[in-house]
PDB file of C-alpha atoms and ligand atoms in Angstrom:
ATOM      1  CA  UNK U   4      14.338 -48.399  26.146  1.00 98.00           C
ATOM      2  CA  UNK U   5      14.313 -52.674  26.965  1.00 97.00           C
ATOM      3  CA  UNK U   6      17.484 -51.947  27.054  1.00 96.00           C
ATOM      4  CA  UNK U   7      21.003 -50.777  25.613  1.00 97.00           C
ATOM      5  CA  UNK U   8      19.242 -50.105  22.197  1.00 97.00           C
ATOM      6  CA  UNK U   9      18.365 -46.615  23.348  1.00 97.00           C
ATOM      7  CA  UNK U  10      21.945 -45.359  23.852  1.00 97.00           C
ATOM      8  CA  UNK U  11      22.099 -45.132  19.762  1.00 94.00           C
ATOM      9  CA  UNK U  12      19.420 -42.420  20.401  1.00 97.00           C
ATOM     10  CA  UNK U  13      21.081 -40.748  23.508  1.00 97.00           C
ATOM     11  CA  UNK U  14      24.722 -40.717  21.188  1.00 96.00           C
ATOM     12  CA  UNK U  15      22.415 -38.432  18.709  1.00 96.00           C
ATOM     13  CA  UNK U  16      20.748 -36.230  21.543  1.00 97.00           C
ATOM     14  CA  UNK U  17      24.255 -36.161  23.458  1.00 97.00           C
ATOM     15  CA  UNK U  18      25.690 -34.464  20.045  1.00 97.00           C
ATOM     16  CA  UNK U  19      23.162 -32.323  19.412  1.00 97.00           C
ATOM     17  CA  UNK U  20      22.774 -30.486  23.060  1.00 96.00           C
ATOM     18  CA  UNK U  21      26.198 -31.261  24.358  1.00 96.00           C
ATOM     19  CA  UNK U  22      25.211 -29.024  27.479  1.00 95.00           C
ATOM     20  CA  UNK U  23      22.090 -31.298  28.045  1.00 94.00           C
ATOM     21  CA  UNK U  24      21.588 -33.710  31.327  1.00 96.00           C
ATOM     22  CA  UNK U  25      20.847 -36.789  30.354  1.00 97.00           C
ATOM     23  CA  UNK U  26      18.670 -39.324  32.236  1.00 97.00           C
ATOM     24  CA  UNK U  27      18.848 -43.337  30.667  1.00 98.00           C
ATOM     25  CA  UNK U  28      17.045 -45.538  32.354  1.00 98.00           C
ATOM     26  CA  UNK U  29      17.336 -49.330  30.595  1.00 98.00           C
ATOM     27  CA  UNK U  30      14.913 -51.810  31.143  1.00 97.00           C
ATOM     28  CA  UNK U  31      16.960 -54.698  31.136  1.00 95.00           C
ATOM     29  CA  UNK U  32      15.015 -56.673  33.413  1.00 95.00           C
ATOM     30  CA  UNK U  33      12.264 -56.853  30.764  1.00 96.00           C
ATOM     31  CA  UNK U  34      14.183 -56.658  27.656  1.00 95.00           C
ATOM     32  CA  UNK U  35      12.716 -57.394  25.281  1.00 97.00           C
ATOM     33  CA  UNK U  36       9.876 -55.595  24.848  1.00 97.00           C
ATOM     34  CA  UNK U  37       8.827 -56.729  21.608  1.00 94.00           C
ATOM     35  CA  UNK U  38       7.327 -60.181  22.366  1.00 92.00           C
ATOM     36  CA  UNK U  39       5.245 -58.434  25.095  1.00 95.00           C
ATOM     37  CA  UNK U  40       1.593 -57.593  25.185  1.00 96.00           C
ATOM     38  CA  UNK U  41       1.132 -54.051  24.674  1.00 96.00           C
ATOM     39  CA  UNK U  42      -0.388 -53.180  27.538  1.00 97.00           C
ATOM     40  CA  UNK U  43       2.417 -54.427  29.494  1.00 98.00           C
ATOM     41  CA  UNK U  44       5.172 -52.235  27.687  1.00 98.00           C
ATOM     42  CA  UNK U  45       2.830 -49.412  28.328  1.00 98.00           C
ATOM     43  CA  UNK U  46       2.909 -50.070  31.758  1.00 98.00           C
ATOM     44  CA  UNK U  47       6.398 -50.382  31.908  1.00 98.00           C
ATOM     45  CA  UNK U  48       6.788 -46.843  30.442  1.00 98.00           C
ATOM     46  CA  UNK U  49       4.222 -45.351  32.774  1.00 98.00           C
ATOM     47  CA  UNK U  50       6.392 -46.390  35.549  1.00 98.00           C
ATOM     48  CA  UNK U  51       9.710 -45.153  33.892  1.00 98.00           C
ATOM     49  CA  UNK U  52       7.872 -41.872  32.902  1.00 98.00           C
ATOM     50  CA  UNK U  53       7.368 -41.619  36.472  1.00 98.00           C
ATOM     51  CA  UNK U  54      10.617 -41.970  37.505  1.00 98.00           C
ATOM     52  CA  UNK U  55      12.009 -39.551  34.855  1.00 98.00           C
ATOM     53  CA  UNK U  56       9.834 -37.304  35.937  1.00 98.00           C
ATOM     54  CA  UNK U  57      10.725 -37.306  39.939  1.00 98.00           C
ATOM     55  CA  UNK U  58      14.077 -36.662  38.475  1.00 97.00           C
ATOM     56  CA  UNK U  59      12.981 -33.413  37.070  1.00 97.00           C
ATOM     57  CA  UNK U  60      13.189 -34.541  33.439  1.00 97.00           C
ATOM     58  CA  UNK U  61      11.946 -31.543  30.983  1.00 96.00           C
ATOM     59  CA  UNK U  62      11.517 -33.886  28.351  1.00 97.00           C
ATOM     60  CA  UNK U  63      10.826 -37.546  27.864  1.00 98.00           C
ATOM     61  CA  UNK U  64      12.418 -39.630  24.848  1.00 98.00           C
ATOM     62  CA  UNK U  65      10.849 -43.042  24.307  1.00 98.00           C
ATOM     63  CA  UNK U  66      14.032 -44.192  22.741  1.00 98.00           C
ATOM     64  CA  UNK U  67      12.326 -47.130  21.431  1.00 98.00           C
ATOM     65  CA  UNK U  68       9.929 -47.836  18.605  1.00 98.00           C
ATOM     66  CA  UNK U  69       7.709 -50.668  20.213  1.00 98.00           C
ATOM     67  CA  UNK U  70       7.334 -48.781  23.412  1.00 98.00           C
ATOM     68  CA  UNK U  71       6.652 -45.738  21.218  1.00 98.00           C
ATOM     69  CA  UNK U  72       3.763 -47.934  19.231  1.00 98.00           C
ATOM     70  CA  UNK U  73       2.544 -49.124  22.851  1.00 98.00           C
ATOM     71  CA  UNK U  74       3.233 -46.142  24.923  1.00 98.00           C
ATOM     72  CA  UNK U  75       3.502 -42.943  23.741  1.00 97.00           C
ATOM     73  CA  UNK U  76      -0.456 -41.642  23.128  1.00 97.00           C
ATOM     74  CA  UNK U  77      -0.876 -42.896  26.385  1.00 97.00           C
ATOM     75  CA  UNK U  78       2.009 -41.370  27.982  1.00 98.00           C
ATOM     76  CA  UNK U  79       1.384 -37.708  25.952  1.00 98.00           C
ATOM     77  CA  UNK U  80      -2.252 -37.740  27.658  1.00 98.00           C
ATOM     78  CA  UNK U  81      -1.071 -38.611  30.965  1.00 98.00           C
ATOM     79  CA  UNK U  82       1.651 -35.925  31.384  1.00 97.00           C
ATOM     80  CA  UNK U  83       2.240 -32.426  30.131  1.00 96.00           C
ATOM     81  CA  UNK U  84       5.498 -32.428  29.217  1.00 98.00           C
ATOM     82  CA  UNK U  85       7.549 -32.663  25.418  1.00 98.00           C
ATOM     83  CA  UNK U  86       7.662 -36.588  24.844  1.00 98.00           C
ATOM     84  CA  UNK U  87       9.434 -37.451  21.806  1.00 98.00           C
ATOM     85  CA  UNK U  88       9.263 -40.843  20.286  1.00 98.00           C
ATOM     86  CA  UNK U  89      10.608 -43.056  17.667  1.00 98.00           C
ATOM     87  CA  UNK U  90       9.238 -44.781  14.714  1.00 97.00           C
ATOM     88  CA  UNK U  91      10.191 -46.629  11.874  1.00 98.00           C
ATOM     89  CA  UNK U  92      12.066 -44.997   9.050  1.00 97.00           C
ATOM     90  CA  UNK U  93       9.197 -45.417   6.266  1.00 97.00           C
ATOM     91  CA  UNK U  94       9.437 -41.911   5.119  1.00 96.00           C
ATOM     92  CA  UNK U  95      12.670 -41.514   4.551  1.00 97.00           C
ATOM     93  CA  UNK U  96      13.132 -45.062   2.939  1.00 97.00           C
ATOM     94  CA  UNK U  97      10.020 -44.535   0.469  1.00 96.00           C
ATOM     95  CA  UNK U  98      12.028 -41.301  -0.807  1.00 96.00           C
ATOM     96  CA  UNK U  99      15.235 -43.053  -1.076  1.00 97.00           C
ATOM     97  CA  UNK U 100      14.391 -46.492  -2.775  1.00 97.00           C
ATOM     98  CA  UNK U 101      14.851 -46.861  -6.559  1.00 97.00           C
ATOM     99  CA  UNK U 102      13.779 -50.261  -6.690  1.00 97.00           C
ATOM    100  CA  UNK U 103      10.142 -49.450  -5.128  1.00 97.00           C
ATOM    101  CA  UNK U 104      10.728 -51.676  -2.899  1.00 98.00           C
ATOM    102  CA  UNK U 105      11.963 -51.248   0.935  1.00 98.00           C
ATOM    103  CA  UNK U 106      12.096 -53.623   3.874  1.00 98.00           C
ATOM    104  CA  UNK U 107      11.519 -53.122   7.478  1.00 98.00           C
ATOM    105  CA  UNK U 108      13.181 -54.857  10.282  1.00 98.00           C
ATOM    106  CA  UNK U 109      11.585 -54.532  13.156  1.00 98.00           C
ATOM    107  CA  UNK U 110      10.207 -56.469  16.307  1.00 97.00           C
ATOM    108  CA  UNK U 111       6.720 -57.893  15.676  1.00 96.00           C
ATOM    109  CA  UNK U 112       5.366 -55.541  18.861  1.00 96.00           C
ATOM    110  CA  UNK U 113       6.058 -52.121  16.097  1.00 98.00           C
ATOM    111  CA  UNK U 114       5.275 -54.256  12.917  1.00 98.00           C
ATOM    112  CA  UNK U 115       1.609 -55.440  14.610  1.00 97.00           C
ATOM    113  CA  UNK U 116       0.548 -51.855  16.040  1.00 97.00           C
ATOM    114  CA  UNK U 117      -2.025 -49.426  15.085  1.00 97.00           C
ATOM    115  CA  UNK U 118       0.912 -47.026  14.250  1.00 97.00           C
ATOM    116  CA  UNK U 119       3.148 -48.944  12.037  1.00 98.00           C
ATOM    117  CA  UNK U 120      -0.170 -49.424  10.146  1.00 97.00           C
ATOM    118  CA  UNK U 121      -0.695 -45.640   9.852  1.00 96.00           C
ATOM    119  CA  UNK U 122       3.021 -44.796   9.034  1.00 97.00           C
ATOM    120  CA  UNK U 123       2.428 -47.162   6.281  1.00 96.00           C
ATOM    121  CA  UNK U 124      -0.926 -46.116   4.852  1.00 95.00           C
ATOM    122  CA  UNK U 125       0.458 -42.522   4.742  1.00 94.00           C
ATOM    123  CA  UNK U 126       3.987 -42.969   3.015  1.00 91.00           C
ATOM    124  CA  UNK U 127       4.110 -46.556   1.933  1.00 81.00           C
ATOM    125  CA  UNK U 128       2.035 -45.694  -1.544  1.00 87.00           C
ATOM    126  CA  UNK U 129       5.374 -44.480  -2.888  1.00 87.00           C
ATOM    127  CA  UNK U 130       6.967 -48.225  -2.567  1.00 95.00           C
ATOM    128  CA  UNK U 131       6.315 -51.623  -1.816  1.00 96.00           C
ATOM    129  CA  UNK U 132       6.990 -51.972   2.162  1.00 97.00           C
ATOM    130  CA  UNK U 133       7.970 -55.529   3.522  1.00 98.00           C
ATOM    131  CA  UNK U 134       7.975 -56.661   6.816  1.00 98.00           C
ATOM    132  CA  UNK U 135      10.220 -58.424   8.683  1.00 98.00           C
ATOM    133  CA  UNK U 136      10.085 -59.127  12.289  1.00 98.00           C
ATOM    134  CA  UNK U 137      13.044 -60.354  14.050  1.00 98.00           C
ATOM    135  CA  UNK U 138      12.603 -62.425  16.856  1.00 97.00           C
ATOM    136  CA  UNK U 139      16.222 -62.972  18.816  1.00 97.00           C
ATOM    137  CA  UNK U 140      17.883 -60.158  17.257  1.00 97.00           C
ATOM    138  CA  UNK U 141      17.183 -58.358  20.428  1.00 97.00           C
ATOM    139  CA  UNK U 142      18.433 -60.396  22.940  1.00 97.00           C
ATOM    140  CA  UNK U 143      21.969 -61.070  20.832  1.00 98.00           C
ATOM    141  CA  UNK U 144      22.595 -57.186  20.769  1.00 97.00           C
ATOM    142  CA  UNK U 145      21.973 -57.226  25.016  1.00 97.00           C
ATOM    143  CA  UNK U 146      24.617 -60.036  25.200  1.00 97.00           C
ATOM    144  CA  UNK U 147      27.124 -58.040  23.496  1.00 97.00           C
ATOM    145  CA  UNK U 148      27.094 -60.154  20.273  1.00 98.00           C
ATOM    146  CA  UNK U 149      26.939 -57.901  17.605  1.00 98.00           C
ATOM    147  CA  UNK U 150      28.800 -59.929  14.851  1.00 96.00           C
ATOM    148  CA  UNK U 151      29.372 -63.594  16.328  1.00 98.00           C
ATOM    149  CA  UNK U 152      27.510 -66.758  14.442  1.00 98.00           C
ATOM    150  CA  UNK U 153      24.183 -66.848  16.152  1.00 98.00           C
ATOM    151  CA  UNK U 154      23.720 -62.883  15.259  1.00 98.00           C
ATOM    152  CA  UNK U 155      25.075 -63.476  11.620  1.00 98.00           C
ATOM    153  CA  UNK U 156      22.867 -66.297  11.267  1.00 98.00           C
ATOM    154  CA  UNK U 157      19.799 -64.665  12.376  1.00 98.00           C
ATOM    155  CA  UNK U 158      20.565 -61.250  10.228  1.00 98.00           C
ATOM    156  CA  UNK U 159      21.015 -63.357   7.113  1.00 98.00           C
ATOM    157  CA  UNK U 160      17.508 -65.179   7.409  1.00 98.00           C
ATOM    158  CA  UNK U 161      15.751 -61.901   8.126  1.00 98.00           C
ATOM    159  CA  UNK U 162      17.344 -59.973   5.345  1.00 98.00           C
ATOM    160  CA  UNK U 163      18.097 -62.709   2.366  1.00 98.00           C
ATOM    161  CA  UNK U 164      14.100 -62.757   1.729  1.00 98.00           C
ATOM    162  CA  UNK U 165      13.746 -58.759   1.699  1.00 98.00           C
ATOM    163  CA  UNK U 166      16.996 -58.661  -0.725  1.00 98.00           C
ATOM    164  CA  UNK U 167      14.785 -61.734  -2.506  1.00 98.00           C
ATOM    165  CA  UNK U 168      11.814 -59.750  -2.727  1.00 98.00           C
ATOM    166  CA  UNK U 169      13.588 -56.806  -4.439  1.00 98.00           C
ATOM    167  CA  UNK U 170      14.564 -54.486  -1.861  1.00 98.00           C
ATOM    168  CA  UNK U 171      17.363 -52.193  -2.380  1.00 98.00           C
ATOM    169  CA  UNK U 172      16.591 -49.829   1.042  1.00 98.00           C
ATOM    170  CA  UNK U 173      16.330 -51.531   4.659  1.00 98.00           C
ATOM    171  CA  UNK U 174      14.540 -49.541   7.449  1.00 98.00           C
ATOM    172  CA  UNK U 175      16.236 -50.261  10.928  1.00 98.00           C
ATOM    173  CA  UNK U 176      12.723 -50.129  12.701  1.00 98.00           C
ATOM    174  CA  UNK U 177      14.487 -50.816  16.277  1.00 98.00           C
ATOM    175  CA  UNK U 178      17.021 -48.776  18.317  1.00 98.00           C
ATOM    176  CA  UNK U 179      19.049 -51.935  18.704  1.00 98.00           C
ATOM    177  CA  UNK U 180      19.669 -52.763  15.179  1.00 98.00           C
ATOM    178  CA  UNK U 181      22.323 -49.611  14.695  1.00 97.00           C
ATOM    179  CA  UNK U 182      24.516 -51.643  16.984  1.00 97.00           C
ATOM    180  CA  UNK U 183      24.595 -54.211  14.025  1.00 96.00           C
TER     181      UNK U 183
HETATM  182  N1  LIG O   9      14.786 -51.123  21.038  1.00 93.38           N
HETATM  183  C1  LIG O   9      13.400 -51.435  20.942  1.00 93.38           C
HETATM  184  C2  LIG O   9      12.776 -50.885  19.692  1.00 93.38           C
HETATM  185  O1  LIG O   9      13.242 -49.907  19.146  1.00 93.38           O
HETATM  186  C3  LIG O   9      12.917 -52.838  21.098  1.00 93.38           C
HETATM  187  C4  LIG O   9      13.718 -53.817  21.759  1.00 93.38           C
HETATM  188  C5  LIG O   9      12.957 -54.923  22.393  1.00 93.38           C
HETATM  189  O2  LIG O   9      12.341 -55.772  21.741  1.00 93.38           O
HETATM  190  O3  LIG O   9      13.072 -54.917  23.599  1.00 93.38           O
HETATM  191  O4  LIG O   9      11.772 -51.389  19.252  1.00 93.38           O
END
């Protein structure tokens, strides 16, 4: 991942094969990743594939849904071992709404890509899906903020609209958001 957001991922893999080694690499000096070209991210996770690799990794985990929209065709061509990504809840949210209505938070890197587009087309039919990107989030969960002001402020502008709009079912479309 950009960053710490990953570890919420590595918590689940770390419970699930407790006998596992387990490689994170953060990308904290280019965190974050979803205000960045595309091309750039899937650079980035070229070079950490690489890396993962020389470390005898079995498996790759792109514990991150914008470098999974950016990244992970890419990487699945380039290398011939299991890469598992993320991606947005849409699914599972779809099923579980009552209202019809669900909203997504997630950077504007996932929300903009080919993927997101496709995850919607094939299970958004079943409810009304509203986006929300959610530029700074990010950055306060990196700094350790996970309930001060700034993050409070920022979490009730992105979600009082969806909650406006109808939505009873929120998609955490970013390893990060957990945290919060
Ligand atoms: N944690 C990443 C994700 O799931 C993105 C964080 C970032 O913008 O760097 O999308």
């Amino acid at each position: 991942d950009s960053g710490v957001g990953g570890l919420t991922v590595l918590a689940h893999i770390r419970a699930a094969l407790p006998g596992a080694d387990l490689l994170y690499v953060a990308d904290s000096a280019h965190a974050p990743y979803g205000d960045k070209p595309a091309e750039f991210i899937a650079a980035r996770a070229r070079l950490i594939a690489e890396f993962l690799i020389a470390h005898d990794a079995a498996a790759l985990v792109v514990a991150c849904n914008t470098a999974t929209a950016a990244a992970i065709l890419a990487l699945r061509e380039r290398y011939g071992l299991p890469i598992v990504g993320m991606e947005p809840a849409v699914k599972p949210a779809a099923e579980a709404t009552r209202a019809g209505v669900i909203g997504v938070l997630a950077t504007g890197g996932t929300l903009e890509s080919g993927k997101f587009a496709e995850l919607v087309q094939r299970f958004g039919s079943r409810a009304r899906v509203i986006v929300q990107p959610c530029p700074g989030l990010v950055e306060q969960v990196e700094l350790g903020d996970l309930a001060g002001p700034l993050t409070r402020r920022l979490l009730e502008g992105f979600i009082a609209p969806l909650l406006d709009a109808g939505a009873d079912t929120l998609v955490l479309g970013c390893t990060h958001f957990p945290f919060l």
